[in-house]
XYZ file of C-alpha atoms in Angstrom:
353
model
C 12.008 -157.133 -85.403
C 10.401 -153.948 -86.954
C 7.259 -154.748 -85.186
C 8.842 -155.013 -81.798
C 10.882 -151.800 -82.386
C 7.389 -149.904 -83.130
C 5.964 -151.311 -79.842
C 9.093 -150.264 -77.935
C 8.640 -146.585 -79.452
C 5.174 -146.496 -78.510
C 6.076 -147.366 -74.900
C 8.662 -144.755 -74.682
C 6.267 -142.031 -76.144
C 3.717 -143.333 -73.287
C 6.452 -142.886 -70.641
C 7.481 -139.602 -71.883
C 3.778 -138.524 -71.732
C 3.451 -139.836 -68.226
C 6.561 -137.954 -66.965
C 5.159 -134.642 -68.087
C 1.990 -135.126 -65.840
C 1.695 -132.909 -62.675
C 1.302 -135.723 -60.341
C 4.220 -138.162 -61.793
C 6.418 -137.676 -58.730
C 3.612 -138.230 -56.251
C 4.856 -141.623 -55.953
C 8.691 -141.337 -55.816
C 9.458 -145.047 -55.849
C 7.214 -145.563 -59.057
C 8.502 -142.708 -60.702
C 12.200 -143.609 -60.571
C 11.253 -147.165 -61.981
C 9.481 -145.537 -65.021
C 12.272 -143.074 -65.296
C 14.829 -145.904 -65.402
C 12.695 -147.745 -67.977
C 12.408 -144.605 -70.003
C 16.154 -144.132 -69.870
C 16.724 -148.090 -70.758
C 14.490 -147.372 -74.285
C 15.969 -144.237 -75.396
C 18.964 -145.499 -77.005
C 16.710 -148.125 -78.844
C 14.179 -145.461 -79.925
C 16.869 -143.058 -81.114
C 18.555 -145.746 -83.204
C 15.010 -146.852 -84.668
C 14.347 -143.239 -85.638
C 17.712 -142.916 -87.191
C 16.938 -146.354 -89.062
C 13.531 -144.815 -90.400
C 15.446 -141.703 -91.514
C 17.863 -143.630 -93.531
C 15.076 -145.730 -95.210
C 13.418 -142.354 -96.262
C 16.550 -141.073 -97.722
C 16.730 -144.313 -99.695
C 13.086 -144.001 -100.980
C 13.817 -140.313 -101.940
C 16.968 -140.924 -103.865
C 15.529 -143.711 -105.594
C 12.353 -141.400 -106.660
C 14.881 -138.836 -108.078
C 17.136 -141.232 -109.852
C 14.225 -140.887 -112.547
C 15.856 -137.477 -113.503
C 19.105 -138.286 -115.524
C 20.701 -135.246 -114.402
C 20.311 -136.088 -110.753
C 21.116 -139.921 -111.177
C 24.694 -139.709 -110.419
C 24.270 -137.658 -107.270
C 21.356 -139.600 -105.975
C 23.137 -143.025 -106.597
C 25.822 -141.833 -103.859
C 23.412 -140.545 -101.696
C 21.163 -143.832 -102.166
C 24.395 -145.720 -101.350
C 25.216 -143.808 -98.282
C 21.731 -144.370 -96.805
C 21.858 -147.985 -97.444
C 24.888 -148.690 -95.647
C 23.729 -146.413 -92.726
C 20.374 -148.439 -92.605
C 22.422 -151.785 -92.696
C 24.753 -150.521 -89.695
C 21.727 -149.341 -87.898
C 20.003 -152.589 -88.308
C 22.947 -154.595 -86.771
C 22.932 -151.827 -83.910
C 19.381 -152.546 -83.268
C 19.546 -156.506 -83.288
C 22.267 -155.877 -80.148
C 20.124 -153.200 -78.417
C 17.024 -155.628 -78.589
C 19.004 -158.435 -76.870
C 17.908 -158.962 -73.179
C 19.573 -156.649 -70.640
C 21.323 -158.240 -67.948
C 19.264 -157.208 -64.977
C 22.528 -156.721 -62.840
C 24.468 -154.470 -65.343
C 23.491 -151.193 -63.367
C 24.277 -152.735 -60.009
C 27.335 -152.148 -57.922
C 29.712 -154.872 -57.702
C 31.595 -156.965 -55.073
C 35.069 -157.947 -56.179
C 37.109 -160.665 -54.316
C 40.999 -160.893 -55.258
C 42.928 -163.959 -53.736
C 46.466 -164.822 -54.191
C 46.738 -168.310 -56.093
C 49.613 -170.496 -56.886
C 53.164 -169.005 -56.588
C 53.346 -168.139 -52.836
C 54.530 -164.697 -52.030
C 54.572 -163.785 -55.656
C 50.983 -164.605 -56.100
C 50.211 -162.432 -53.283
C 51.915 -159.429 -54.837
C 50.355 -160.131 -58.124
C 47.050 -159.704 -56.212
C 48.074 -156.486 -54.904
C 48.798 -155.202 -58.621
C 45.481 -156.387 -59.563
C 43.712 -154.560 -56.658
C 45.805 -151.417 -57.893
C 44.889 -151.893 -61.322
C 41.004 -152.153 -60.553
C 41.184 -149.090 -58.194
C 42.865 -146.991 -61.167
C 40.297 -148.206 -63.344
C 37.374 -147.335 -61.140
C 38.781 -143.740 -60.412
C 39.179 -143.276 -64.138
C 35.382 -144.239 -64.699
C 34.375 -142.157 -61.593
C 33.476 -144.740 -59.514
C 34.125 -145.398 -55.641
C 35.887 -148.127 -53.901
C 34.723 -149.249 -50.337
C 37.093 -151.887 -48.835
C 35.360 -154.779 -46.746
C 38.129 -157.229 -46.038
C 41.741 -156.647 -46.812
C 44.703 -158.905 -45.543
C 48.095 -158.027 -46.261
C 51.427 -160.039 -46.245
C 54.460 -158.702 -44.541
C 56.071 -157.886 -48.160
C 53.017 -155.763 -49.080
C 51.236 -158.529 -51.019
C 47.420 -159.349 -50.648
C 46.222 -162.831 -49.124
C 42.763 -161.657 -50.054
C 41.050 -158.331 -50.731
C 36.984 -157.821 -50.669
C 35.845 -154.584 -51.863
C 32.754 -152.740 -53.239
C 32.880 -150.943 -56.640
C 30.062 -148.403 -56.637
C 29.037 -146.454 -59.818
C 26.918 -146.590 -62.832
C 27.271 -149.691 -64.907
C 29.848 -151.015 -62.683
C 28.824 -154.569 -63.139
C 28.414 -154.468 -66.991
C 31.996 -153.686 -67.369
C 33.572 -155.555 -64.181
C 31.697 -158.748 -64.933
C 34.358 -159.862 -67.381
C 36.937 -160.052 -64.828
C 35.885 -163.351 -62.853
C 38.385 -165.918 -63.175
C 42.163 -166.837 -62.985
C 44.507 -164.150 -63.866
C 48.130 -165.447 -64.611
C 51.450 -163.203 -64.251
C 54.840 -163.925 -65.829
C 57.519 -161.859 -64.318
C 60.946 -161.801 -62.460
C 59.620 -161.499 -58.871
C 60.982 -159.111 -56.442
C 62.051 -161.777 -54.470
C 63.835 -163.506 -57.216
C 67.825 -162.726 -57.112
C 68.688 -164.956 -60.186
C 66.662 -163.112 -62.586
C 64.524 -166.197 -63.581
C 60.900 -165.350 -64.766
C 58.232 -167.234 -62.726
C 54.503 -167.874 -63.320
C 52.108 -167.167 -60.708
C 48.289 -166.733 -60.487
C 45.641 -164.843 -58.822
C 41.907 -165.308 -58.728
C 39.253 -162.750 -59.196
C 35.543 -163.228 -58.474
C 33.025 -160.404 -59.322
C 29.321 -160.586 -57.835
C 26.610 -157.983 -58.622
C 25.932 -156.623 -54.972
C 22.517 -157.516 -53.656
C 20.746 -156.177 -50.824
C 19.201 -158.432 -48.180
C 15.666 -157.760 -49.683
C 16.703 -159.206 -53.016
C 17.634 -162.637 -51.128
C 15.829 -164.551 -48.730
C 17.828 -164.713 -45.631
C 16.674 -166.668 -42.635
C 18.436 -164.954 -39.446
C 18.520 -168.676 -38.070
C 20.692 -170.011 -40.809
C 23.430 -167.307 -40.093
C 25.853 -168.008 -37.278
C 27.920 -164.761 -36.449
C 31.398 -164.836 -34.987
C 33.333 -161.802 -33.991
C 37.308 -161.392 -33.674
C 39.763 -158.885 -33.460
C 40.957 -157.208 -36.756
C 44.605 -157.734 -37.421
C 47.070 -156.202 -40.178
C 50.270 -157.738 -41.927
C 52.430 -160.302 -39.758
C 49.310 -160.839 -37.432
C 49.696 -157.674 -35.285
C 46.298 -156.377 -33.878
C 45.156 -153.190 -35.341
C 42.085 -152.880 -33.406
C 41.985 -153.751 -29.513
C 38.287 -154.529 -29.581
C 36.555 -157.517 -31.180
C 34.946 -155.487 -34.111
C 35.683 -157.759 -36.863
C 32.817 -159.763 -37.868
C 32.608 -163.372 -39.746
C 29.231 -164.900 -40.789
C 28.700 -168.417 -41.491
C 25.552 -169.464 -43.652
C 24.936 -172.859 -42.142
C 22.805 -174.377 -44.933
C 25.132 -173.235 -47.993
C 28.539 -173.587 -45.983
C 29.297 -169.890 -47.458
C 31.678 -167.967 -45.006
C 32.075 -164.077 -45.368
C 34.251 -161.672 -43.275
C 34.754 -157.932 -42.607
C 37.284 -156.130 -40.471
C 37.692 -152.635 -42.212
C 35.037 -150.825 -40.077
C 35.971 -149.689 -36.415
C 32.267 -150.844 -35.646
C 31.008 -154.436 -35.462
C 27.754 -153.323 -36.531
C 29.190 -151.761 -39.629
C 31.129 -154.740 -40.515
C 28.201 -157.059 -39.794
C 26.113 -154.821 -42.321
C 28.767 -155.276 -44.915
C 29.080 -158.948 -44.355
C 25.324 -159.184 -44.854
C 25.548 -157.645 -48.248
C 28.536 -160.101 -49.186
C 26.349 -162.955 -47.940
C 23.557 -162.024 -50.116
C 25.483 -161.572 -53.076
C 27.293 -165.009 -52.707
C 24.038 -166.652 -52.002
C 22.353 -165.067 -55.381
C 25.594 -166.080 -57.586
C 24.938 -169.696 -55.917
C 21.267 -169.633 -57.052
C 22.347 -168.436 -60.630
C 24.973 -170.948 -60.961
C 22.201 -173.678 -60.026
C 19.673 -172.415 -62.351
C 22.425 -172.237 -65.304
C 23.216 -175.928 -64.606
C 19.722 -176.929 -65.065
C 19.480 -175.410 -68.593
C 20.522 -178.035 -71.033
C 21.296 -177.968 -74.803
C 22.539 -174.275 -74.412
C 26.050 -173.578 -75.345
C 27.706 -171.413 -72.267
C 29.387 -168.391 -73.624
C 33.169 -168.520 -72.823
C 33.238 -164.848 -72.600
C 30.588 -163.646 -70.134
C 30.936 -164.120 -66.499
C 33.475 -166.854 -66.474
C 33.924 -169.524 -63.857
C 36.276 -168.950 -61.072
C 38.708 -171.663 -62.133
C 38.700 -170.631 -65.882
C 42.292 -168.854 -66.810
C 41.157 -165.864 -68.599
C 44.230 -163.765 -69.058
C 48.075 -163.592 -68.928
C 50.021 -160.825 -68.133
C 53.704 -161.446 -69.519
C 55.969 -158.428 -68.196
C 59.300 -159.410 -70.128
C 57.513 -159.352 -73.327
C 55.167 -156.244 -72.436
C 52.046 -158.076 -73.379
C 48.605 -158.811 -72.045
C 46.719 -161.675 -73.567
C 42.853 -162.312 -72.901
C 42.497 -166.180 -73.896
C 38.933 -165.814 -74.304
C 38.891 -163.754 -77.357
C 42.476 -164.275 -78.387
C 43.204 -160.584 -77.870
C 46.732 -159.502 -77.201
C 47.712 -155.979 -76.530
C 51.545 -154.937 -76.050
C 50.885 -152.219 -73.496
C 51.240 -153.856 -70.114
C 52.053 -150.712 -68.236
C 49.065 -149.089 -69.045
C 46.766 -152.032 -68.390
C 48.279 -152.371 -65.074
C 47.594 -148.458 -64.567
C 43.978 -149.317 -64.986
C 43.473 -148.779 -68.746
C 41.389 -151.470 -69.359
C 38.662 -150.033 -71.828
C 40.162 -151.662 -74.683
C 40.177 -155.286 -73.277
C 36.644 -154.854 -71.851
C 35.140 -153.317 -74.845
C 36.440 -156.284 -77.196
C 34.897 -158.654 -74.646
C 31.615 -157.131 -74.600
C 31.506 -157.144 -78.197
C 32.286 -160.691 -78.365
C 29.705 -161.227 -75.826
C 26.986 -159.522 -77.739
C 27.857 -161.437 -80.906
C 27.730 -164.699 -79.026
C 24.221 -163.810 -77.568
C 23.112 -162.646 -80.993
C 24.075 -166.010 -82.610
C 22.145 -168.004 -80.000
C 19.158 -165.698 -80.289
C 19.031 -166.444 -83.876
C 19.882 -170.298 -83.473
């Protein structure tokens, strides 16, 4: 590992030197690529330098222990430096794990009501609100692509893009089935119902990232409609795209312009085709244990929101928090931090095994 770290440090120094050259920005695209690489390497190099400093402190303290008057003081210095060295070694192991190439991408999130009728649609709306508040707290923006309401204010389906630095690295843990246990607004007898909603999280792909043949795509246009089916647009601006080879269907009706809706649909289609290809490649890899923490399958129940008991439980890592109100208001960092840590630990185990 130490030889690998030295190579990383050398590459970082090389990039720093290049970025100071007068003609560095003559090719803006190449410059942006090199700066991204430099920024990715920076935390590794900083931890590596801190690791080397801790090693030096250990050596210095060991030398001074030969002096009886300094021995007691130096023993504590040596112990502190040793603990710091061990902590940094563990940190560097994680930093050197292969990075998900999609972590810095924006994400497309799809929320669908599941089992439970109108209550599942109301829960889907609660999840949409939760993610909207989380995005706002992170300084990310949300762009609606497709949004279909029920008459009671629930959501049949909602598709939206979350844009911002590291959006996919955080949101990717949300894919799966979310279960709610609460007394529905539609329930007069006060009984607790169990309902579900599904969430899918895809890294946003551009058309250039995925091979799209225009001949494979059928486009349909229709009038956008709101809750209860009333028309909210008098022209056929809503767009539905059907990818004939895969059977994937995407729709967008949030823009007034048919052209803008088609553009959004193409981004969704590219992302869905990328996901399909990744699943195909994953299924070809044998003898590898699939992590239950990472981007889970859509039919996997990942989390329960129990309102009567005020708790949220993530089943993948056995984490239970008794702060359901703040979680539903977008306070997701504690859950996502725990999932990211467990994911890193799983990858580290697989790398060693």
